[in-house]
């Protein structure tokens, strides 16, 4: 198994492979010292496929993810001398971007129904094929509701038929547009409007829901990948890689939802990072059902560091600490770590106890342990 | 007929001549019409905070700026930035105790940035390539006398000359440099480096008159030759304490010892023969001078050099790095001990214990310690004879009192360095010289120097260390203790260009944007405008919803949320 590393390639004037220690590796969006590792998003010429004025909530992870993905996808299509059309399922992304008669999209964009985006994309791809337009590529996208539950049959059919579509799921782990109802991607113990934090086992049930990236892998399609808005370089690379292939491809992007998760709007990227660093959201890629790369954990944290920032998990800490449920979630994370071999990052550091706070964390300086708002 | 976009006025097909598809009554438009900035209750603002390194630097160097310059290999630009505040970077990179590194936030992430090592690299690079300081301002016709050619005097002379004033420096010693030459041993500061940096100041047109002690400053003030005077005579006299001693006991003071070694070196004489320290040397004191004296004695051939100090190691005023180096060289330490009586070849030591206030108290237990000589390193005092009778000047605790402009009570007479209340390090002296020069420059123009408002200190809590790659500090090579204790060769070696570049790039740029594009990349509303390289970014407040992701994800904490004013 190869390891996907986020470290930049060696700058020409350097030797000894020490360049990964530069002031900022490629962890940041850009780097004035290392032009060769800048992301597409660092460019003033980026496409801005989702432009300003959309009505997404403050700090929306999905808006961020959609721009990252479609900017990279359009750039890849244009690089190949072609262009891109996108098909959108119903959900937040469609609603906040296209309240009639305005649109925030700056690329050809179709919306039909909640559950049929993969099928519509199939039709678009077929139509283009019939017209002999092999220069136009198709990207279908939807939230976890439209993908994991309602459009699931269509998605599986699209995979089976071998349609030339890249399907991107923006996973914010519930039906946010309609008021935060549980979906098949909602994690166990999370509170939603339909899985209230009441009773013996508050929040969502353990052992239900489904892992669509692995289901997609089971279709043995050319490419399946997971990513988050916290690792832009990784996400852009995966989209570009997927655009270089044909046939059904699937990318599953974790996009935190401040409103639905009960998190600070400023914490969107941080929470996505903690989801990865805790092991709860494994970041990997697979080709034809075989895992070909993982993003190893750089600074491991206990799941608690991720949970504690979100009100949907508040019942695990208040009024009393629910050690058992936190332990079960930690066990899920540990299983992901074992399943994908998520330890062994070149910069990995062991979990440390922070004396100042008593919390266990290595994520950054004390800034990351301090959940108090900055204004305090 | 005008277009009225309502269903009534626009039947299908439209009476406007505009044909729209079935059931479409409005023209489509861009979401840009929707100014989402109205949602905001707080707005992000770019700030420039004072980084902790700059804050801690006694010379007031803009460290972060010269590290930033050095990061892309622009060493000359970095050196020029550095030289604005400090004319002796090669010296500084060797003798400074780098409080900047103690303050460095990177120390809380992995290890502090090796600022001092990079400074030394820049200083050495400048000497190697013969870079010359920026041209001085046009002559002002004013003439300033600087008394003392130590760090404070040199720094003031350099800063005044830069500003176009004529400067004369007088010093009692045969060579300029003050305690950098006569107090700091050559194994810490090679003399060719010191000479080269002083020569560079001389090359700017500063006049040096050496071997010329100023005995009476009043006559200089009255001569009318100078428009202002800066005193920086240092603290050259070893402090004495009464130790009962037999006839033949050999007692000397550390300042004299270090100066004699330098004079002998200069004259090509063998200092070991001249000083007759003997085989066992005891140094009494706990400051840097005590350590330098012990390490020097060892190098002069003493088999044993023992430091006797009243308190414990953690209460030693000496810097820890020096203590470590001394221990590596086999210097022995006797804590909680005072010298009670000195005889030929023998000292009587009394054991001490710390009371609850941390002050050492005698215990009445004595022991004998064989010693051929005793070196006293109990601090230094200034010889202030030259200011006798100066009107308005006050002396307290053996030092001259100055105001925040470094001016004494006598108008036009300024003072700095070890002779005023201070920490007494080279870097503090450099800082005093710079600040005094600014004040003198204003005074010569009939003004009072106003320091620009200090920026708020950068907050470690605002650093997002995720974005910085882990990078251990590059360690400067050192001669091994056993090998170096025999010679006056330089102990610490410099970094090579690769390592210096690497070290400069470890800077996290606390509190000041370094254009990593994070804010531009992570804004879900595209409300960050990326400007030209070097011009940073601006917010488009028409669309910024005030979510704060940019603030959270800014690696260096250069963005701040402030409440919207209604």
PDB file of N, CA, C and O in Angstrom, chain B residues 381-425:
ATOM      1  N   UNK B 381      31.612  47.817  38.727  1.00  0.00           N
ATOM      2  CA  UNK B 381      31.088  49.145  38.976  1.00  0.00           C
ATOM      3  C   UNK B 381      31.647  50.112  37.953  1.00  0.00           C
ATOM      4  O   UNK B 381      32.684  49.860  37.346  1.00  0.00           O
ATOM      5  N   UNK B 382      30.950  51.208  37.789  1.00  0.00           N
ATOM      6  CA  UNK B 382      31.425  52.226  36.859  1.00  0.00           C
ATOM      7  C   UNK B 382      32.335  53.208  37.589  1.00  0.00           C
ATOM      8  O   UNK B 382      32.074  53.563  38.734  1.00  0.00           O
ATOM      9  N   UNK B 383      33.376  53.630  36.910  1.00  0.00           N
ATOM     10  CA  UNK B 383      34.255  54.659  37.453  1.00  0.00           C
ATOM     11  C   UNK B 383      33.695  55.998  36.992  1.00  0.00           C
ATOM     12  O   UNK B 383      33.925  56.413  35.859  1.00  0.00           O
ATOM     13  N   UNK B 384      32.909  56.635  37.854  1.00  0.00           N
ATOM     14  CA  UNK B 384      32.142  57.798  37.418  1.00  0.00           C
ATOM     15  C   UNK B 384      32.838  59.116  37.714  1.00  0.00           C
ATOM     16  O   UNK B 384      32.192  60.172  37.774  1.00  0.00           O
ATOM     17  N   UNK B 385      34.169  59.077  37.905  1.00  0.00           N
ATOM     18  CA  UNK B 385      34.916  60.298  38.214  1.00  0.00           C
ATOM     19  C   UNK B 385      34.706  61.395  37.180  1.00  0.00           C
ATOM     20  O   UNK B 385      34.691  62.580  37.510  1.00  0.00           O
ATOM     21  N   UNK B 386      34.497  61.019  35.938  1.00  0.00           N
ATOM     22  CA  UNK B 386      34.423  62.029  34.875  1.00  0.00           C
ATOM     23  C   UNK B 386      33.182  62.902  34.952  1.00  0.00           C
ATOM     24  O   UNK B 386      33.143  63.953  34.310  1.00  0.00           O
ATOM     25  N   UNK B 387      32.154  62.456  35.684  1.00  0.00           N
ATOM     26  CA  UNK B 387      30.949  63.288  35.737  1.00  0.00           C
ATOM     27  C   UNK B 387      30.896  64.142  37.006  1.00  0.00           C
ATOM     28  O   UNK B 387      29.880  64.790  37.261  1.00  0.00           O
ATOM     29  N   UNK B 388      31.970  64.146  37.785  1.00  0.00           N
ATOM     30  CA  UNK B 388      31.979  64.959  39.002  1.00  0.00           C
ATOM     31  C   UNK B 388      31.653  66.407  38.674  1.00  0.00           C
ATOM     32  O   UNK B 388      32.233  66.984  37.750  1.00  0.00           O
ATOM     33  N   UNK B 389      30.727  66.941  39.405  1.00  0.00           N
ATOM     34  CA  UNK B 389      30.448  68.369  39.265  1.00  0.00           C
ATOM     35  C   UNK B 389      29.597  68.729  38.070  1.00  0.00           C
ATOM     36  O   UNK B 389      29.429  69.904  37.755  1.00  0.00           O
ATOM     37  N   UNK B 390      29.046  67.729  37.387  1.00  0.00           N
ATOM     38  CA  UNK B 390      28.153  68.073  36.278  1.00  0.00           C
ATOM     39  C   UNK B 390      26.803  68.483  36.854  1.00  0.00           C
ATOM     40  O   UNK B 390      26.206  67.743  37.632  1.00  0.00           O
ATOM     41  N   UNK B 391      26.371  69.654  36.454  1.00  0.00           N
ATOM     42  CA  UNK B 391      25.159  70.206  37.028  1.00  0.00           C
ATOM     43  C   UNK B 391      23.929  69.388  36.623  1.00  0.00           C
ATOM     44  O   UNK B 391      23.742  69.073  35.436  1.00  0.00           O
ATOM     45  N   UNK B 392      23.104  69.030  37.608  1.00  0.00           N
ATOM     46  CA  UNK B 392      21.834  68.380  37.306  1.00  0.00           C
ATOM     47  C   UNK B 392      21.928  66.867  37.198  1.00  0.00           C
ATOM     48  O   UNK B 392      20.921  66.175  37.207  1.00  0.00           O
ATOM     49  N   UNK B 393      23.150  66.324  37.116  1.00  0.00           N
ATOM     50  CA  UNK B 393      23.288  64.873  36.924  1.00  0.00           C
ATOM     51  C   UNK B 393      23.219  64.164  38.270  1.00  0.00           C
ATOM     52  O   UNK B 393      23.829  64.609  39.243  1.00  0.00           O
ATOM     53  N   UNK B 394      22.448  63.106  38.345  1.00  0.00           N
ATOM     54  CA  UNK B 394      22.329  62.377  39.603  1.00  0.00           C
ATOM     55  C   UNK B 394      22.850  60.953  39.448  1.00  0.00           C
ATOM     56  O   UNK B 394      22.715  60.334  38.387  1.00  0.00           O
ATOM     57  N   UNK B 395      23.451  60.479  40.561  1.00  0.00           N
ATOM     58  CA  UNK B 395      23.968  59.107  40.583  1.00  0.00           C
ATOM     59  C   UNK B 395      23.264  58.367  41.719  1.00  0.00           C
ATOM     60  O   UNK B 395      23.177  58.874  42.831  1.00  0.00           O
ATOM     61  N   UNK B 396      22.726  57.215  41.407  1.00  0.00           N
ATOM     62  CA  UNK B 396      22.093  56.389  42.440  1.00  0.00           C
ATOM     63  C   UNK B 396      22.592  54.974  42.297  1.00  0.00           C
ATOM     64  O   UNK B 396      22.679  54.467  41.174  1.00  0.00           O
ATOM     65  N   UNK B 397      22.888  54.323  43.395  1.00  0.00           N
ATOM     66  CA  UNK B 397      23.383  52.943  43.373  1.00  0.00           C
ATOM     67  C   UNK B 397      24.577  52.788  42.436  1.00  0.00           C
ATOM     68  O   UNK B 397      24.720  51.776  41.741  1.00  0.00           O
ATOM     69  N   UNK B 398      25.395  53.792  42.341  1.00  0.00           N
ATOM     70  CA  UNK B 398      26.614  53.677  41.537  1.00  0.00           C
ATOM     71  C   UNK B 398      26.390  53.783  40.048  1.00  0.00           C
ATOM     72  O   UNK B 398      27.296  53.516  39.265  1.00  0.00           O
ATOM     73  N   UNK B 399      25.159  54.129  39.617  1.00  0.00           N
ATOM     74  CA  UNK B 399      24.912  54.313  38.181  1.00  0.00           C
ATOM     75  C   UNK B 399      24.247  55.666  37.944  1.00  0.00           C
ATOM     76  O   UNK B 399      23.583  56.204  38.825  1.00  0.00           O
ATOM     77  N   UNK B 400      24.454  56.173  36.726  1.00  0.00           N
ATOM     78  CA  UNK B 400      23.917  57.482  36.364  1.00  0.00           C
ATOM     79  C   UNK B 400      22.432  57.342  36.031  1.00  0.00           C
ATOM     80  O   UNK B 400      22.024  56.430  35.318  1.00  0.00           O
ATOM     81  N   UNK B 401      21.648  58.263  36.568  1.00  0.00           N
ATOM     82  CA  UNK B 401      20.208  58.217  36.310  1.00  0.00           C
ATOM     83  C   UNK B 401      19.878  58.956  35.003  1.00  0.00           C
ATOM     84  O   UNK B 401      20.399  60.040  34.756  1.00  0.00           O
ATOM     85  N   UNK B 402      19.057  58.317  34.178  1.00  0.00           N
ATOM     86  CA  UNK B 402      18.654  58.948  32.919  1.00  0.00           C
ATOM     87  C   UNK B 402      17.133  58.841  32.785  1.00  0.00           C
ATOM     88  O   UNK B 402      16.501  57.995  33.419  1.00  0.00           O
ATOM     89  N   UNK B 403      16.566  59.730  31.949  1.00  0.00           N
ATOM     90  CA  UNK B 403      15.120  59.641  31.696  1.00  0.00           C
ATOM     91  C   UNK B 403      14.875  58.680  30.533  1.00  0.00           C
ATOM     92  O   UNK B 403      15.803  58.040  30.031  1.00  0.00           O
ATOM     93  N   UNK B 404      13.635  58.583  30.068  1.00  0.00           N
ATOM     94  CA  UNK B 404      13.333  57.600  29.006  1.00  0.00           C
ATOM     95  C   UNK B 404      13.970  57.992  27.682  1.00  0.00           C
ATOM     96  O   UNK B 404      14.011  57.206  26.754  1.00  0.00           O
ATOM     97  N   UNK B 405      14.497  59.239  27.612  1.00  0.00           N
ATOM     98  CA  UNK B 405      15.224  59.670  26.416  1.00  0.00           C
ATOM     99  C   UNK B 405      16.726  59.401  26.573  1.00  0.00           C
ATOM    100  O   UNK B 405      17.512  59.845  25.742  1.00  0.00           O
ATOM    101  N   UNK B 406      17.116  58.725  27.646  1.00  0.00           N
ATOM    102  CA  UNK B 406      18.515  58.451  27.962  1.00  0.00           C
ATOM    103  C   UNK B 406      19.307  59.740  28.232  1.00  0.00           C
ATOM    104  O   UNK B 406      20.514  59.773  28.106  1.00  0.00           O
ATOM    105  N   UNK B 407      18.598  60.798  28.586  1.00  0.00           N
ATOM    106  CA  UNK B 407      19.276  62.045  28.899  1.00  0.00           C
ATOM    107  C   UNK B 407      19.449  62.129  30.413  1.00  0.00           C
ATOM    108  O   UNK B 407      18.540  61.789  31.174  1.00  0.00           O
ATOM    109  N   UNK B 408      20.634  62.572  30.830  1.00  0.00           N
ATOM    110  CA  UNK B 408      20.875  62.793  32.256  1.00  0.00           C
ATOM    111  C   UNK B 408      20.164  64.081  32.640  1.00  0.00           C
ATOM    112  O   UNK B 408      19.530  64.721  31.809  1.00  0.00           O
ATOM    113  N   UNK B 409      20.317  64.475  33.913  1.00  0.00           N
ATOM    114  CA  UNK B 409      19.708  65.728  34.341  1.00  0.00           C
ATOM    115  C   UNK B 409      20.340  66.942  33.682  1.00  0.00           C
ATOM    116  O   UNK B 409      19.837  68.048  33.810  1.00  0.00           O
ATOM    117  N   UNK B 410      21.448  66.728  32.994  1.00  0.00           N
ATOM    118  CA  UNK B 410      22.129  67.849  32.335  1.00  0.00           C
ATOM    119  C   UNK B 410      21.743  67.883  30.869  1.00  0.00           C
ATOM    120  O   UNK B 410      21.996  66.923  30.149  1.00  0.00           O
ATOM    121  N   UNK B 411      21.117  68.958  30.385  1.00  0.00           N
ATOM    122  CA  UNK B 411      20.638  68.979  28.998  1.00  0.00           C
ATOM    123  C   UNK B 411      21.780  68.715  28.007  1.00  0.00           C
ATOM    124  O   UNK B 411      22.876  69.257  28.154  1.00  0.00           O
ATOM    125  N   UNK B 412      21.502  67.848  27.042  1.00  0.00           N
ATOM    126  CA  UNK B 412      22.500  67.559  26.014  1.00  0.00           C
ATOM    127  C   UNK B 412      23.499  66.496  26.414  1.00  0.00           C
ATOM    128  O   UNK B 412      24.327  66.085  25.610  1.00  0.00           O
ATOM    129  N   UNK B 413      23.447  66.068  27.668  1.00  0.00           N
ATOM    130  CA  UNK B 413      24.341  64.998  28.116  1.00  0.00           C
ATOM    131  C   UNK B 413      23.526  63.721  28.288  1.00  0.00           C
ATOM    132  O   UNK B 413      22.640  63.650  29.138  1.00  0.00           O
ATOM    133  N   UNK B 414      23.811  62.751  27.450  1.00  0.00           N
ATOM    134  CA  UNK B 414      23.072  61.490  27.448  1.00  0.00           C
ATOM    135  C   UNK B 414      23.994  60.383  27.958  1.00  0.00           C
ATOM    136  O   UNK B 414      25.218  60.510  27.900  1.00  0.00           O
ATOM    137  N   UNK B 415      23.408  59.302  28.422  1.00  0.00           N
ATOM    138  CA  UNK B 415      24.224  58.175  28.897  1.00  0.00           C
ATOM    139  C   UNK B 415      23.482  56.872  28.671  1.00  0.00           C
ATOM    140  O   UNK B 415      22.254  56.839  28.643  1.00  0.00           O
ATOM    141  N   UNK B 416      24.248  55.782  28.487  1.00  0.00           N
ATOM    142  CA  UNK B 416      23.626  54.475  28.275  1.00  0.00           C
ATOM    143  C   UNK B 416      24.607  53.353  28.530  1.00  0.00           C
ATOM    144  O   UNK B 416      25.761  53.593  28.868  1.00  0.00           O
ATOM    145  N   UNK B 417      24.131  52.143  28.370  1.00  0.00           N
ATOM    146  CA  UNK B 417      24.981  50.968  28.582  1.00  0.00           C
ATOM    147  C   UNK B 417      25.073  50.598  30.050  1.00  0.00           C
ATOM    148  O   UNK B 417      24.187  50.903  30.845  1.00  0.00           O
ATOM    149  N   UNK B 418      26.195  49.995  30.424  1.00  0.00           N
ATOM    150  CA  UNK B 418      26.351  49.483  31.792  1.00  0.00           C
ATOM    151  C   UNK B 418      26.367  50.576  32.856  1.00  0.00           C
ATOM    152  O   UNK B 418      26.169  50.299  34.028  1.00  0.00           O
ATOM    153  N   UNK B 419      26.616  51.839  32.453  1.00  0.00           N
ATOM    154  CA  UNK B 419      26.732  52.890  33.464  1.00  0.00           C
ATOM    155  C   UNK B 419      25.381  53.470  33.857  1.00  0.00           C
ATOM    156  O   UNK B 419      25.313  54.331  34.732  1.00  0.00           O
ATOM    157  N   UNK B 420      24.297  53.016  33.229  1.00  0.00           N
ATOM    158  CA  UNK B 420      22.960  53.432  33.657  1.00  0.00           C
ATOM    159  C   UNK B 420      22.246  52.174  34.162  1.00  0.00           C
ATOM    160  O   UNK B 420      22.722  51.063  33.918  1.00  0.00           O
ATOM    161  N   UNK B 421      21.123  52.316  34.854  1.00  0.00           N
ATOM    162  CA  UNK B 421      20.444  51.115  35.355  1.00  0.00           C
ATOM    163  C   UNK B 421      20.080  50.193  34.185  1.00  0.00           C
ATOM    164  O   UNK B 421      19.359  50.609  33.275  1.00  0.00           O
ATOM    165  N   UNK B 422      20.610  48.979  34.183  1.00  0.00           N
ATOM    166  CA  UNK B 422      20.352  48.094  33.040  1.00  0.00           C
ATOM    167  C   UNK B 422      20.750  46.670  33.364  1.00  0.00           C
ATOM    168  O   UNK B 422      21.300  46.385  34.419  1.00  0.00           O
ATOM    169  N   UNK B 423      20.495  45.806  32.406  1.00  0.00           N
ATOM    170  CA  UNK B 423      20.809  44.380  32.558  1.00  0.00           C
ATOM    171  C   UNK B 423      22.264  44.050  32.296  1.00  0.00           C
ATOM    172  O   UNK B 423      22.704  42.947  32.550  1.00  0.00           O
ATOM    173  N   UNK B 424      22.977  44.959  31.680  1.00  0.00           N
ATOM    174  CA  UNK B 424      24.401  44.784  31.445  1.00  0.00           C
ATOM    175  C   UNK B 424      24.745  43.603  30.554  1.00  0.00           C
ATOM    176  O   UNK B 424      25.509  42.718  30.934  1.00  0.00           O
ATOM    177  N   UNK B 425      24.158  43.580  29.377  1.00  0.00           N
ATOM    178  CA  UNK B 425      24.615  42.642  28.352  1.00  0.00           C
ATOM    179  C   UNK B 425      24.947  43.461  27.112  1.00  0.00           C
ATOM    180  O   UNK B 425      24.549  44.625  27.005  1.00  0.00           O
TER     181      UNK B 425
END
